[in-house]
Backbone as a chain_set.jsonl record, in Angstrom:
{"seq": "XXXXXXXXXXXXXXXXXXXXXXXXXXXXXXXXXXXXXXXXXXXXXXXXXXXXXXXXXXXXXXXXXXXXXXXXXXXXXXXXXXXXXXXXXXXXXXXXXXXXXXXXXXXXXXXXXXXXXXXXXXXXXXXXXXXXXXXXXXXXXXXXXXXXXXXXXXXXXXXXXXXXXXXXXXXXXX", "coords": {"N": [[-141.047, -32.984, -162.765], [-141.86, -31.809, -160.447], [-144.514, -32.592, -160.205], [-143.836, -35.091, -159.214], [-142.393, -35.484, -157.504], [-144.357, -33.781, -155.464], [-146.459, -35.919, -155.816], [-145.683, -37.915, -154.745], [-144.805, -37.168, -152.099], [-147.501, -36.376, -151.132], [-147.973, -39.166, -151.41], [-146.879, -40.418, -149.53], [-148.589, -39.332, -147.281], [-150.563, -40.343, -147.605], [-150.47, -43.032, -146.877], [-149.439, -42.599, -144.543], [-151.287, -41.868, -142.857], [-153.346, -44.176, -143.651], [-152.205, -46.03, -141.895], [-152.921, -44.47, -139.14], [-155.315, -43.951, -139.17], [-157.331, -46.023, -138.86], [-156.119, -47.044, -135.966], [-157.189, -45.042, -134.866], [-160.091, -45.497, -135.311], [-160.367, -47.777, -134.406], [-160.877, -48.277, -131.856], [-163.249, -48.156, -131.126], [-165.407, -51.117, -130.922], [-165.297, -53.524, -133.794], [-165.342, -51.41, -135.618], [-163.444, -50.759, -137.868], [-163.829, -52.651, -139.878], [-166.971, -51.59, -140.203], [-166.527, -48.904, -140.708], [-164.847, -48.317, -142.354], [-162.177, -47.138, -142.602], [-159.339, -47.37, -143.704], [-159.681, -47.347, -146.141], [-160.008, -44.676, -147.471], [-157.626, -42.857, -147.214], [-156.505, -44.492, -149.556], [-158.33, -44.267, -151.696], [-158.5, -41.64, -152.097], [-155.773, -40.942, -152.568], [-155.363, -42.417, -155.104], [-156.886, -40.91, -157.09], [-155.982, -38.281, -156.512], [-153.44, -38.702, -157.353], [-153.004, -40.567, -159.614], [-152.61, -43.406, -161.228], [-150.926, -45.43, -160.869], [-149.059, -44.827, -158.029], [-151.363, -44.43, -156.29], [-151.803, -47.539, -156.848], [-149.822, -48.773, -155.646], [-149.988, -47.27, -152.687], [-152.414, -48.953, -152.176], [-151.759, -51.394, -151.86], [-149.481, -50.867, -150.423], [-150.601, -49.762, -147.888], [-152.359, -51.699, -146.418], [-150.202, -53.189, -145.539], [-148.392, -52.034, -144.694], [-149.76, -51.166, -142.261], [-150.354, -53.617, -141.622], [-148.182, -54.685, -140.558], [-147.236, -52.638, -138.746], [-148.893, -52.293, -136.642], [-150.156, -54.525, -136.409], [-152.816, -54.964, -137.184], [-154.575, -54.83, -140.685], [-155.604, -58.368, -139.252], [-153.583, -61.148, -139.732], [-154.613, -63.155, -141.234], [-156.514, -61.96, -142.654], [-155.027, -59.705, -144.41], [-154.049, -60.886, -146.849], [-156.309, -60.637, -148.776], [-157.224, -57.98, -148.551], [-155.18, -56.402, -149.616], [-155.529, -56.87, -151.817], [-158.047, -55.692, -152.448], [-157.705, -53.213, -151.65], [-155.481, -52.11, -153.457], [-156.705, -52.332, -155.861], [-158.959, -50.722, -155.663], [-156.862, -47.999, -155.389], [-155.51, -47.967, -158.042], [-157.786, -48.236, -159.799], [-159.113, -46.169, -158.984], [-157.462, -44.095, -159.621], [-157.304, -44.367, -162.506], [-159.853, -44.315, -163.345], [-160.02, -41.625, -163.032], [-158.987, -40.302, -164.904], [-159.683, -41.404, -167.285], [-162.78, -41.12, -167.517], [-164.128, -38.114, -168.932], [-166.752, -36.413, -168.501], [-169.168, -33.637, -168.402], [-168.693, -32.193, -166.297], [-166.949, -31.818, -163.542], [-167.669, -32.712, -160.506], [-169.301, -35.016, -161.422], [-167.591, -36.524, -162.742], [-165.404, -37.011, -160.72], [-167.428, -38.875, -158.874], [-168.017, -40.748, -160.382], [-165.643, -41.906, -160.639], [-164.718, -42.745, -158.184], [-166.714, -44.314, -157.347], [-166.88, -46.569, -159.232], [-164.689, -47.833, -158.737], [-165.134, -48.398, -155.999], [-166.714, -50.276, -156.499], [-165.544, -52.442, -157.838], [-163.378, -52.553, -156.409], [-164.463, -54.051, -154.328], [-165.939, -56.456, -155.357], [-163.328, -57.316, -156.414], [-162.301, -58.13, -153.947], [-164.636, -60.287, -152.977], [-163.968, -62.09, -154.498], [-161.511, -63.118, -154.782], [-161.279, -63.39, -152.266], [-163.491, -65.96, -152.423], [-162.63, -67.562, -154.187], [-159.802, -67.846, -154.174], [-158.58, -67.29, -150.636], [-160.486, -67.7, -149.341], [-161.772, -70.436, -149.896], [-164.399, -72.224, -150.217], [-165.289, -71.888, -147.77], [-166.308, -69.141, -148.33], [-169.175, -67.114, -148.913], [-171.877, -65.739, -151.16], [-173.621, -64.293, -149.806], [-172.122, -63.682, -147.596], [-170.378, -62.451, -148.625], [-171.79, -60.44, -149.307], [-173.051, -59.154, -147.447], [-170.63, -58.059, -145.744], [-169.369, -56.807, -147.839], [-171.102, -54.881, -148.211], [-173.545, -54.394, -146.475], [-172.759, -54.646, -143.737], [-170.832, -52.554, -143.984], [-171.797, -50.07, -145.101], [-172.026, -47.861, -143.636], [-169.316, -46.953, -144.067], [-169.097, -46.739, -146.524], [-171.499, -44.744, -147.248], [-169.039, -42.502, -145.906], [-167.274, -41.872, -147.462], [-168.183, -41.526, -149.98], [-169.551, -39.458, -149.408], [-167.192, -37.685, -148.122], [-164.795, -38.072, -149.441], [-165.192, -37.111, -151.964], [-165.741, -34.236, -151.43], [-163.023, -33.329, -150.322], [-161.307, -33.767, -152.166], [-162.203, -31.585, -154.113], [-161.135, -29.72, -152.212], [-158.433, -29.594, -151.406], [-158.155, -29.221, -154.313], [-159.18, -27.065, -154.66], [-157.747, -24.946, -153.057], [-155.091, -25.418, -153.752], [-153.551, -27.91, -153.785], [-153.701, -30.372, -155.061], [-153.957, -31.364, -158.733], [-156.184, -30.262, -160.705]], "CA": [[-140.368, -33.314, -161.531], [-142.501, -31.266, -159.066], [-145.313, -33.447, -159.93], [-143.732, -36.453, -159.305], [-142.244, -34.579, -155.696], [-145.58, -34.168, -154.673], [-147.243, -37.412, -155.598], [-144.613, -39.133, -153.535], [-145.536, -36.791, -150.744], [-149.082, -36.861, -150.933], [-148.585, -40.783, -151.318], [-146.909, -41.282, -147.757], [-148.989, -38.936, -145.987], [-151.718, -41.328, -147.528], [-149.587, -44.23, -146.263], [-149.229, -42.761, -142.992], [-152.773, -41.636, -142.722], [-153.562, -45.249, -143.53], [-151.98, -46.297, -140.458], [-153.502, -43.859, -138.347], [-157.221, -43.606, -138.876], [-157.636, -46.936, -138.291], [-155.991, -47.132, -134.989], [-158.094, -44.129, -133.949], [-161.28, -45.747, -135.434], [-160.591, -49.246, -133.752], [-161.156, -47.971, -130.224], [-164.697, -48.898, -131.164], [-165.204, -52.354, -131.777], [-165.66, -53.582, -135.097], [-165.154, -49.978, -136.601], [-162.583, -50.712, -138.998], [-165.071, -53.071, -140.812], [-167.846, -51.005, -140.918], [-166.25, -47.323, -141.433], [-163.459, -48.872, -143.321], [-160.681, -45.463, -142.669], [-157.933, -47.348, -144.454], [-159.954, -47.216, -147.88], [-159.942, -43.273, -147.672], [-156.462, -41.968, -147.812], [-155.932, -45.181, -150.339], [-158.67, -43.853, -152.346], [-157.931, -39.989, -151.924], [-154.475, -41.069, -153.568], [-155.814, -43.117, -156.837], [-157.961, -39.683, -157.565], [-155.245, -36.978, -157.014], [-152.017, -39.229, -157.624], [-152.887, -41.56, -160.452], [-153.288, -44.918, -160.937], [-149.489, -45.75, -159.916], [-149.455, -44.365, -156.72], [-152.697, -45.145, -156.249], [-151.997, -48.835, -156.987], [-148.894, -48.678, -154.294], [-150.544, -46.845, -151.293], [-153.131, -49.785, -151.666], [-150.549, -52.333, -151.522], [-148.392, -50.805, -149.179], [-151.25, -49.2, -146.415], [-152.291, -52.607, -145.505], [-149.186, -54.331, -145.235], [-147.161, -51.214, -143.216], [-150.461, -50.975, -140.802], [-150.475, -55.026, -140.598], [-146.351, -54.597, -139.754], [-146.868, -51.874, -137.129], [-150.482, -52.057, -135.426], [-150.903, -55.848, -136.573], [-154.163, -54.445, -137.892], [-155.806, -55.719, -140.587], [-155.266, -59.424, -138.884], [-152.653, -61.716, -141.645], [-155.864, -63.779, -142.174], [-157.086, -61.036, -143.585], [-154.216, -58.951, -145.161], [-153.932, -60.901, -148.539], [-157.472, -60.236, -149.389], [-157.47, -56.661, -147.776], [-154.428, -55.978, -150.154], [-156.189, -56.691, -153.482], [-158.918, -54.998, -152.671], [-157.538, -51.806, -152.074], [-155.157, -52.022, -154.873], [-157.539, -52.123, -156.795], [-158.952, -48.996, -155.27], [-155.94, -47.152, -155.926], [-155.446, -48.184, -159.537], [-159.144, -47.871, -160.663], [-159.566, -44.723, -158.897], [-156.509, -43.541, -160.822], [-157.17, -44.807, -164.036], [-161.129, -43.74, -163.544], [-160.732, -40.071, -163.038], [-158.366, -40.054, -165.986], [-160.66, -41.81, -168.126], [-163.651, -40.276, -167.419], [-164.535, -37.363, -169.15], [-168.007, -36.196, -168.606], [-168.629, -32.152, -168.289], [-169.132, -32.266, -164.705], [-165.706, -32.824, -162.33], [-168.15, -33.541, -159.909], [-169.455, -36.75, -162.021], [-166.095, -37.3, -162.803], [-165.588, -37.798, -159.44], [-168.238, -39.946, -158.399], [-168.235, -41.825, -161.291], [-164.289, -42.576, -160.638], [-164.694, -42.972, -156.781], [-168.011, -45.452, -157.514], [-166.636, -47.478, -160.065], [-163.182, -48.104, -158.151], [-165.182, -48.725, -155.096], [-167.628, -51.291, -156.795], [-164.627, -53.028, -158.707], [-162.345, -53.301, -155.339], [-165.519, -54.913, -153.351], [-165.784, -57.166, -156.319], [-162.391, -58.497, -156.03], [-162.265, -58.799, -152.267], [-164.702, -61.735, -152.804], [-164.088, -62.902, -155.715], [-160.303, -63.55, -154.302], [-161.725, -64.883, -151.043], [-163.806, -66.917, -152.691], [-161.283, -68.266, -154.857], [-158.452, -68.004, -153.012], [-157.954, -67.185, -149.464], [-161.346, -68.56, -147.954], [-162.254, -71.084, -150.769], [-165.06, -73.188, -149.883], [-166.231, -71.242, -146.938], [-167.082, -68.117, -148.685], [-170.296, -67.249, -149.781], [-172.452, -64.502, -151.91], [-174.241, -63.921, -148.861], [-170.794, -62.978, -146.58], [-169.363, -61.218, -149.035], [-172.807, -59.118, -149.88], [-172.956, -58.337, -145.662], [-169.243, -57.506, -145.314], [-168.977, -55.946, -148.597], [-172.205, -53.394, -148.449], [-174.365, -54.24, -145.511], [-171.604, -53.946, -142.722], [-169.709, -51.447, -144.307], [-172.455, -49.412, -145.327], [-171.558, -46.544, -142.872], [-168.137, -47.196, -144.342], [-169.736, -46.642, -148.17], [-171.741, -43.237, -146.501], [-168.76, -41.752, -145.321], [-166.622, -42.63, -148.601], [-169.207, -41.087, -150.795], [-169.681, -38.108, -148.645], [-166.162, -36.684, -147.548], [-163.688, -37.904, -150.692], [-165.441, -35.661, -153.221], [-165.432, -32.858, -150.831], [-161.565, -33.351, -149.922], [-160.83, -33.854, -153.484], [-162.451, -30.771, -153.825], [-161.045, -28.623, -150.873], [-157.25, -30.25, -152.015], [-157.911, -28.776, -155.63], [-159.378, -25.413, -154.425], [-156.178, -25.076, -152.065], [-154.156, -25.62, -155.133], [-152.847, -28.535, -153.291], [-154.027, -30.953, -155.811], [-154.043, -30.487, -160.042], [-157.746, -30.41, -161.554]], "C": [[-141.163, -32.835, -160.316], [-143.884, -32.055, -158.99], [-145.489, -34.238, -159.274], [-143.385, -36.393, -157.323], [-144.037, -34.704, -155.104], [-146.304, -35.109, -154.654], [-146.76, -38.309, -154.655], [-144.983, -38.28, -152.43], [-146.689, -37.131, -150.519], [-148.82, -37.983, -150.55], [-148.234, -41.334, -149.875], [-147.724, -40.33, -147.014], [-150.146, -39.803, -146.693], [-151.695, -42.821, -146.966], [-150.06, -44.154, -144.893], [-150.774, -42.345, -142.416], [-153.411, -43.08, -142.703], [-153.531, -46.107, -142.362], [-152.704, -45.998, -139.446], [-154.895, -43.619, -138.005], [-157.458, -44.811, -138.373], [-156.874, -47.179, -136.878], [-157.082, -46.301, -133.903], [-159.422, -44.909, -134.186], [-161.338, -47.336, -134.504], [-160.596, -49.012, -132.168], [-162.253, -47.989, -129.842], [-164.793, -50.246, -131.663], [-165.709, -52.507, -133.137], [-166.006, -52.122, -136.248], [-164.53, -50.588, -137.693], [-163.656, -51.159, -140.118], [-166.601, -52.262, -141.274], [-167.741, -49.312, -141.213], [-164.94, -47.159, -142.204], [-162.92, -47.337, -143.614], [-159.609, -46.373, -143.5], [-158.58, -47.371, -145.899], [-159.539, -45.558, -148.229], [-158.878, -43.016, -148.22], [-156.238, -43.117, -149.506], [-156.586, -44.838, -151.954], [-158.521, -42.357, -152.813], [-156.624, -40.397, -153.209], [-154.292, -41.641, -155.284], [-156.47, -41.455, -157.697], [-157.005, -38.975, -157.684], [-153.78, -37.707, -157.482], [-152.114, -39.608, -159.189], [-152.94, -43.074, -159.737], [-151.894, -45.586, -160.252], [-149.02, -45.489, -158.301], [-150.547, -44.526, -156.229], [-152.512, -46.838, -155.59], [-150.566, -49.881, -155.19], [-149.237, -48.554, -153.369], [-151.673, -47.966, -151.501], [-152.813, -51.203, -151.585], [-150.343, -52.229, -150.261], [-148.879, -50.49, -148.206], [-151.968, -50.504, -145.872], [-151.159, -53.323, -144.935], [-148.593, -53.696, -144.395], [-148.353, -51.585, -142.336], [-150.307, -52.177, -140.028], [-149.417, -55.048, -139.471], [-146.496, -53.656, -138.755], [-147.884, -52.212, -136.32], [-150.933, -53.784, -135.351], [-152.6, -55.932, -137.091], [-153.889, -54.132, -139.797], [-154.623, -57.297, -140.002], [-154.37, -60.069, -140.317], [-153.528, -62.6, -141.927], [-157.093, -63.142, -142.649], [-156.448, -59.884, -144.391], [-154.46, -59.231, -146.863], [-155.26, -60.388, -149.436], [-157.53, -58.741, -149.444], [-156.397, -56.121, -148.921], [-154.96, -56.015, -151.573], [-157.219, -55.944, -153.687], [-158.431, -53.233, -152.954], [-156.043, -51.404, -152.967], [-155.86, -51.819, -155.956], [-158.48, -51.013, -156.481], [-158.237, -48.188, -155.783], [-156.186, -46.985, -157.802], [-156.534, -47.977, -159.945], [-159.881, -46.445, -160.294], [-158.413, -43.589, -159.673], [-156.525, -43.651, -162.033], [-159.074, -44.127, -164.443], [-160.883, -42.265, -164.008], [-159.909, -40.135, -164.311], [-158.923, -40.461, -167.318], [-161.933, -41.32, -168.786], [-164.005, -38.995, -167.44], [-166.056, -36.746, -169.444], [-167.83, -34.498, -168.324], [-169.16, -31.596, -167.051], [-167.342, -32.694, -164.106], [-166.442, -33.225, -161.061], [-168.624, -35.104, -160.304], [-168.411, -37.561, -162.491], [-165.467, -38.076, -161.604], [-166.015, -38.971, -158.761], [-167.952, -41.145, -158.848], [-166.893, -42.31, -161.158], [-164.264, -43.195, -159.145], [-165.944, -44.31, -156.821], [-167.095, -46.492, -158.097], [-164.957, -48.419, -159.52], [-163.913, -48.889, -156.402], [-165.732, -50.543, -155.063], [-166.694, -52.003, -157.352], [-164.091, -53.502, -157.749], [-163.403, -54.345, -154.434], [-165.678, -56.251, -154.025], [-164.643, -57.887, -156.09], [-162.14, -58.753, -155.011], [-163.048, -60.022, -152.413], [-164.851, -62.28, -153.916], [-162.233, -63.819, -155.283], [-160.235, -64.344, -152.889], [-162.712, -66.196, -151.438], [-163.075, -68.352, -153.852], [-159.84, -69.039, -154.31], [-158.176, -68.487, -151.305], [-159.192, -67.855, -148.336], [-162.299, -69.482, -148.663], [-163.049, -72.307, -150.355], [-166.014, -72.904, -148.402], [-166.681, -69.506, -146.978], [-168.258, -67.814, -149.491], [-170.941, -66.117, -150.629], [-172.877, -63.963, -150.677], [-173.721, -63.356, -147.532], [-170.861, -62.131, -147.227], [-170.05, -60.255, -149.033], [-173.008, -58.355, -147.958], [-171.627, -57.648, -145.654], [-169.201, -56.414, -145.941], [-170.131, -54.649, -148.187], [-173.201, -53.372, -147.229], [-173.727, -53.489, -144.338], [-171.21, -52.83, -142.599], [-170.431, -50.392, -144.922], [-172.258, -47.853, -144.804], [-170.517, -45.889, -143.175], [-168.103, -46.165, -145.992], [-169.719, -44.908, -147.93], [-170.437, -42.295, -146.807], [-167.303, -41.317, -146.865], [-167.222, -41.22, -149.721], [-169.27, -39.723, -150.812], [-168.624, -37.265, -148.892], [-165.025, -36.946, -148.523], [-164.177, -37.317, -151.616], [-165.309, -34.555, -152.299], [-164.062, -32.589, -150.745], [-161.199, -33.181, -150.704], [-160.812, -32.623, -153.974], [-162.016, -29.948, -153.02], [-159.184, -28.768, -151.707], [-157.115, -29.246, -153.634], [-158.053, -27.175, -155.667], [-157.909, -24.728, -153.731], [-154.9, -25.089, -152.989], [-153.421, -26.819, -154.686], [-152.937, -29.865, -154.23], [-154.304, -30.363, -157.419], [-155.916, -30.834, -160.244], [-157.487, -31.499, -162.38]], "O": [[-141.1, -33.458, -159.256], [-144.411, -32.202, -157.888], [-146.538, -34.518, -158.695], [-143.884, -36.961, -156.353], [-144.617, -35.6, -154.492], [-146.91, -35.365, -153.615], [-147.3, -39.188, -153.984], [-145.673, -38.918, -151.634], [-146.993, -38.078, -149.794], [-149.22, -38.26, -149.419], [-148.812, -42.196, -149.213], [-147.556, -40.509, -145.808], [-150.965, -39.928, -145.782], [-152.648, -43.552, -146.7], [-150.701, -44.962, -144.22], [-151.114, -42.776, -141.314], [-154.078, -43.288, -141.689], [-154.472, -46.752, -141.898], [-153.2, -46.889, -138.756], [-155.445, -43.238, -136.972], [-157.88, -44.752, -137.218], [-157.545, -48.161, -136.56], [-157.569, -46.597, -132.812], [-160.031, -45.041, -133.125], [-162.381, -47.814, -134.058], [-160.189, -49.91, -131.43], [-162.584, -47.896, -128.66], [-164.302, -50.536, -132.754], [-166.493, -51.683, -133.607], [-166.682, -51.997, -137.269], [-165.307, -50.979, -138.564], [-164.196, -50.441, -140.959], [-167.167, -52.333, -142.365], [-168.596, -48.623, -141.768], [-164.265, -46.183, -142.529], [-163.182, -46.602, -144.566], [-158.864, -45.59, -144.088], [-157.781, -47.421, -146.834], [-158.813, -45.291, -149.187], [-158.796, -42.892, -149.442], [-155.846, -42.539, -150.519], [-155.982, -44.963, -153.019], [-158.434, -42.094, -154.012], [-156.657, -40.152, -154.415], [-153.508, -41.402, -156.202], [-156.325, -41.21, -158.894], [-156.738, -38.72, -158.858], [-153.013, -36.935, -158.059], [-151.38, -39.022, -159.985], [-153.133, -43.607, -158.645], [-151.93, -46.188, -159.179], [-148.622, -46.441, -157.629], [-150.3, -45.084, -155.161], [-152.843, -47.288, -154.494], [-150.546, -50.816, -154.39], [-149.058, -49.534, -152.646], [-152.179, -47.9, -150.381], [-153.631, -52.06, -151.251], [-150.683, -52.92, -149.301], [-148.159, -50.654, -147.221], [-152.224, -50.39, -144.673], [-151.25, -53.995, -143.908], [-148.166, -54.248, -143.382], [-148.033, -52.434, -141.504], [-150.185, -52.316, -138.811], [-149.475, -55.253, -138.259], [-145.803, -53.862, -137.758], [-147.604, -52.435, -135.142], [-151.745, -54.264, -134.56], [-153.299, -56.927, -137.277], [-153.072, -53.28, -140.146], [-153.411, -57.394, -140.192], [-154.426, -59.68, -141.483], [-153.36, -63.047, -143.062], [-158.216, -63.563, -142.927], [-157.19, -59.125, -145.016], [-154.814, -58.469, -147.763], [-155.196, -59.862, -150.547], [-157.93, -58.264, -150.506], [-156.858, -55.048, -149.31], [-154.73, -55.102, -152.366], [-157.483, -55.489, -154.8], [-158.635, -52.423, -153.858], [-155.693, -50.223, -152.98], [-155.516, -51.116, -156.906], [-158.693, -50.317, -157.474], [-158.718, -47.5, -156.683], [-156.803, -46.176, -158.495], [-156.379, -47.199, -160.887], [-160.76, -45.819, -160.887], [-158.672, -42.485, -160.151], [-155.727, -43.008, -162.715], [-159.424, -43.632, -165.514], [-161.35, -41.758, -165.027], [-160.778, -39.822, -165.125], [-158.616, -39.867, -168.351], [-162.189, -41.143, -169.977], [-164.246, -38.445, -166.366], [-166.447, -36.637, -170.606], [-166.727, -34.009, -168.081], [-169.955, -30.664, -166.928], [-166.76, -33.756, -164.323], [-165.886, -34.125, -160.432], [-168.372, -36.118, -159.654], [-168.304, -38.781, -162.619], [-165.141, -39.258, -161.499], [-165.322, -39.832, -158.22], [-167.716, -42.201, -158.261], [-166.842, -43.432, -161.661], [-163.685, -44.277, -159.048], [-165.726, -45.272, -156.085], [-166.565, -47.281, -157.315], [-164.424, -49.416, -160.007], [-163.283, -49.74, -155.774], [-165.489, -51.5, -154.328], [-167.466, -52.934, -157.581], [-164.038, -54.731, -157.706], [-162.958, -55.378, -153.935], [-165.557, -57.234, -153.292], [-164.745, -59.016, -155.61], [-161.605, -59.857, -154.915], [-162.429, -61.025, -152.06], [-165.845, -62.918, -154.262], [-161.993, -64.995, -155.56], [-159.597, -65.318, -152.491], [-162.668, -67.262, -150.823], [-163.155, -69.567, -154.03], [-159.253, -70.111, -154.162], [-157.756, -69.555, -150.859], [-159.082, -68.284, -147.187], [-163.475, -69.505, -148.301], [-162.449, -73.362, -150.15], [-167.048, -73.471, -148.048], [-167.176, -68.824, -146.08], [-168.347, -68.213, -150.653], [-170.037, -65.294, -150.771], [-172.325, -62.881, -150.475], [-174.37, -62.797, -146.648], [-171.283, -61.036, -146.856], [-169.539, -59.152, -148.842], [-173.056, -57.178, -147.602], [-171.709, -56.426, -145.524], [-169.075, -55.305, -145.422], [-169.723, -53.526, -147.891], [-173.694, -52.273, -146.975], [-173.913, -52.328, -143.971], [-171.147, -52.13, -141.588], [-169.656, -49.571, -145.413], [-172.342, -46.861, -145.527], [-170.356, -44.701, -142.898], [-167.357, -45.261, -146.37], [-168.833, -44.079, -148.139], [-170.508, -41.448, -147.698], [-166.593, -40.313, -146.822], [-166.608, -40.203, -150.047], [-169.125, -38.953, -151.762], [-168.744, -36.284, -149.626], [-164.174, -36.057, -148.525], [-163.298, -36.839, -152.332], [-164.42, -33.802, -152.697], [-163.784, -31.456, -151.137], [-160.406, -32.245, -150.604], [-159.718, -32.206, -154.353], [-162.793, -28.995, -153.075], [-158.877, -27.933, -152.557], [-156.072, -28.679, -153.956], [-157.434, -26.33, -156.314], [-157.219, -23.932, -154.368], [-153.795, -24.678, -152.636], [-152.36, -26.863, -155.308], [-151.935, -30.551, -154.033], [-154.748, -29.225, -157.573], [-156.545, -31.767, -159.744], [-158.358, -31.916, -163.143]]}, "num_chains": 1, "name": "protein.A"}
C-alpha cells in the first residue's frame, strides 16, 4: 500500500511537472522540440514507478498540458501521446528487465532503449497514421535526433543522476 501511495504521488508530480517545464521552456522558440521537458518527468516515472504509471503519465502529460497550455498543438497530440507512452511503459518494463551488475547500465540501458523505441513509434505512427503520405525517413530522422539532439543530451545527462539523487534520498526504491 505505501508503494502504491507513493507511485501515485510521484506520478502527478510527474504529471504536473509535465505541464510546467514546458511552459517555462517555450519562452524560447522552438524549445519544446529541441529540449523536449515533457519527455523527462514522463520518463523519470517509467524508471522509478513502473511500467503502469509510467505508461499513464505518458498518456495523460500530453493530453492535460494540450487541455491547459494548448501545448503540444492537437495536430500533434495523437502522435506526441504514443510516443511518450511508450516512454513510460518501456522505461518501466526496461529497468525491471534488465539485470546487468551495474544500476548504472541498468539505467542507461532502460532509459536508451525506451528512448530509441518511443522515437521509433512517433514515426512510424506518423507515418502511418497521422501524417500518412507526407512523412518521411528524412523528417522523422531531423525531428527525432537531429532537432532534438540537445533534447537527447539533456535526457541522457540529468535522468540517471535524478534517478540517482531520488534513490540516495530514499525517495525512490533501488
Amino acid at each position: 500500500m505505501r508503494n502504491q501511495t507513493r507511485n501515485l504521488v510521484f506520478t502527478a508530480m510527474c504529471l504536473a511537472l509535465a505541464v510546467v517545464l514546458p511552459m517555462a521552456f517555450h519562452v524560447v522558440p522552438n524549445a519544446g522540440s529541441v529540449l523536449l521537458p515533457m519527455h523527462i518527468p514522463v520518463l523519470l516515472c517509467g524508471l522509478l514507478c513502473g511500467p503502469v504509471y509510467g505508461l499513464a503519465c505518458g498518456v495523460l502529460a500530453p493530453a492535460l498540458s494540450s487541455l491547459i497550455t494548448q501545448m503540444p498543438p492537437a495536430a500533434v497530440l495523437p502522435s506526441m501521446i504514443c510516443e511518450l507512452a511508450v516512454y513510460g511503459l518501456l522505461a518501466g518494463l526496461l529497468i525491471r528487465l534488465i539485470h546487468t551488475k551495474s544500476q548504472v547500465g541498468d539505467i542507461y540501458l532502460s532509459l536508451l532503449g525506451a528512448m530509441l523505441c518511443g522515437r521509433v513509434v512517433y514515426g512510424v505512427v506518423n507515418a502511418a497514421i497521422f501524417q500518412a503520405g507526407s512523412y518521411s525517413l528524412q523528417i522523422w530522422l531531423t525531428a527525432s535526433f537531429v532537432t532534438a539532439l540537445p533534447g537527447i543530451v539533456i535526457q541522457i545527462v540529468f535522468i540517471p543522476l535524478i534517478v540517482f539523487a531520488l534513490r540516495k534520498a530514499k525517495l525512490a526504491h533501488a
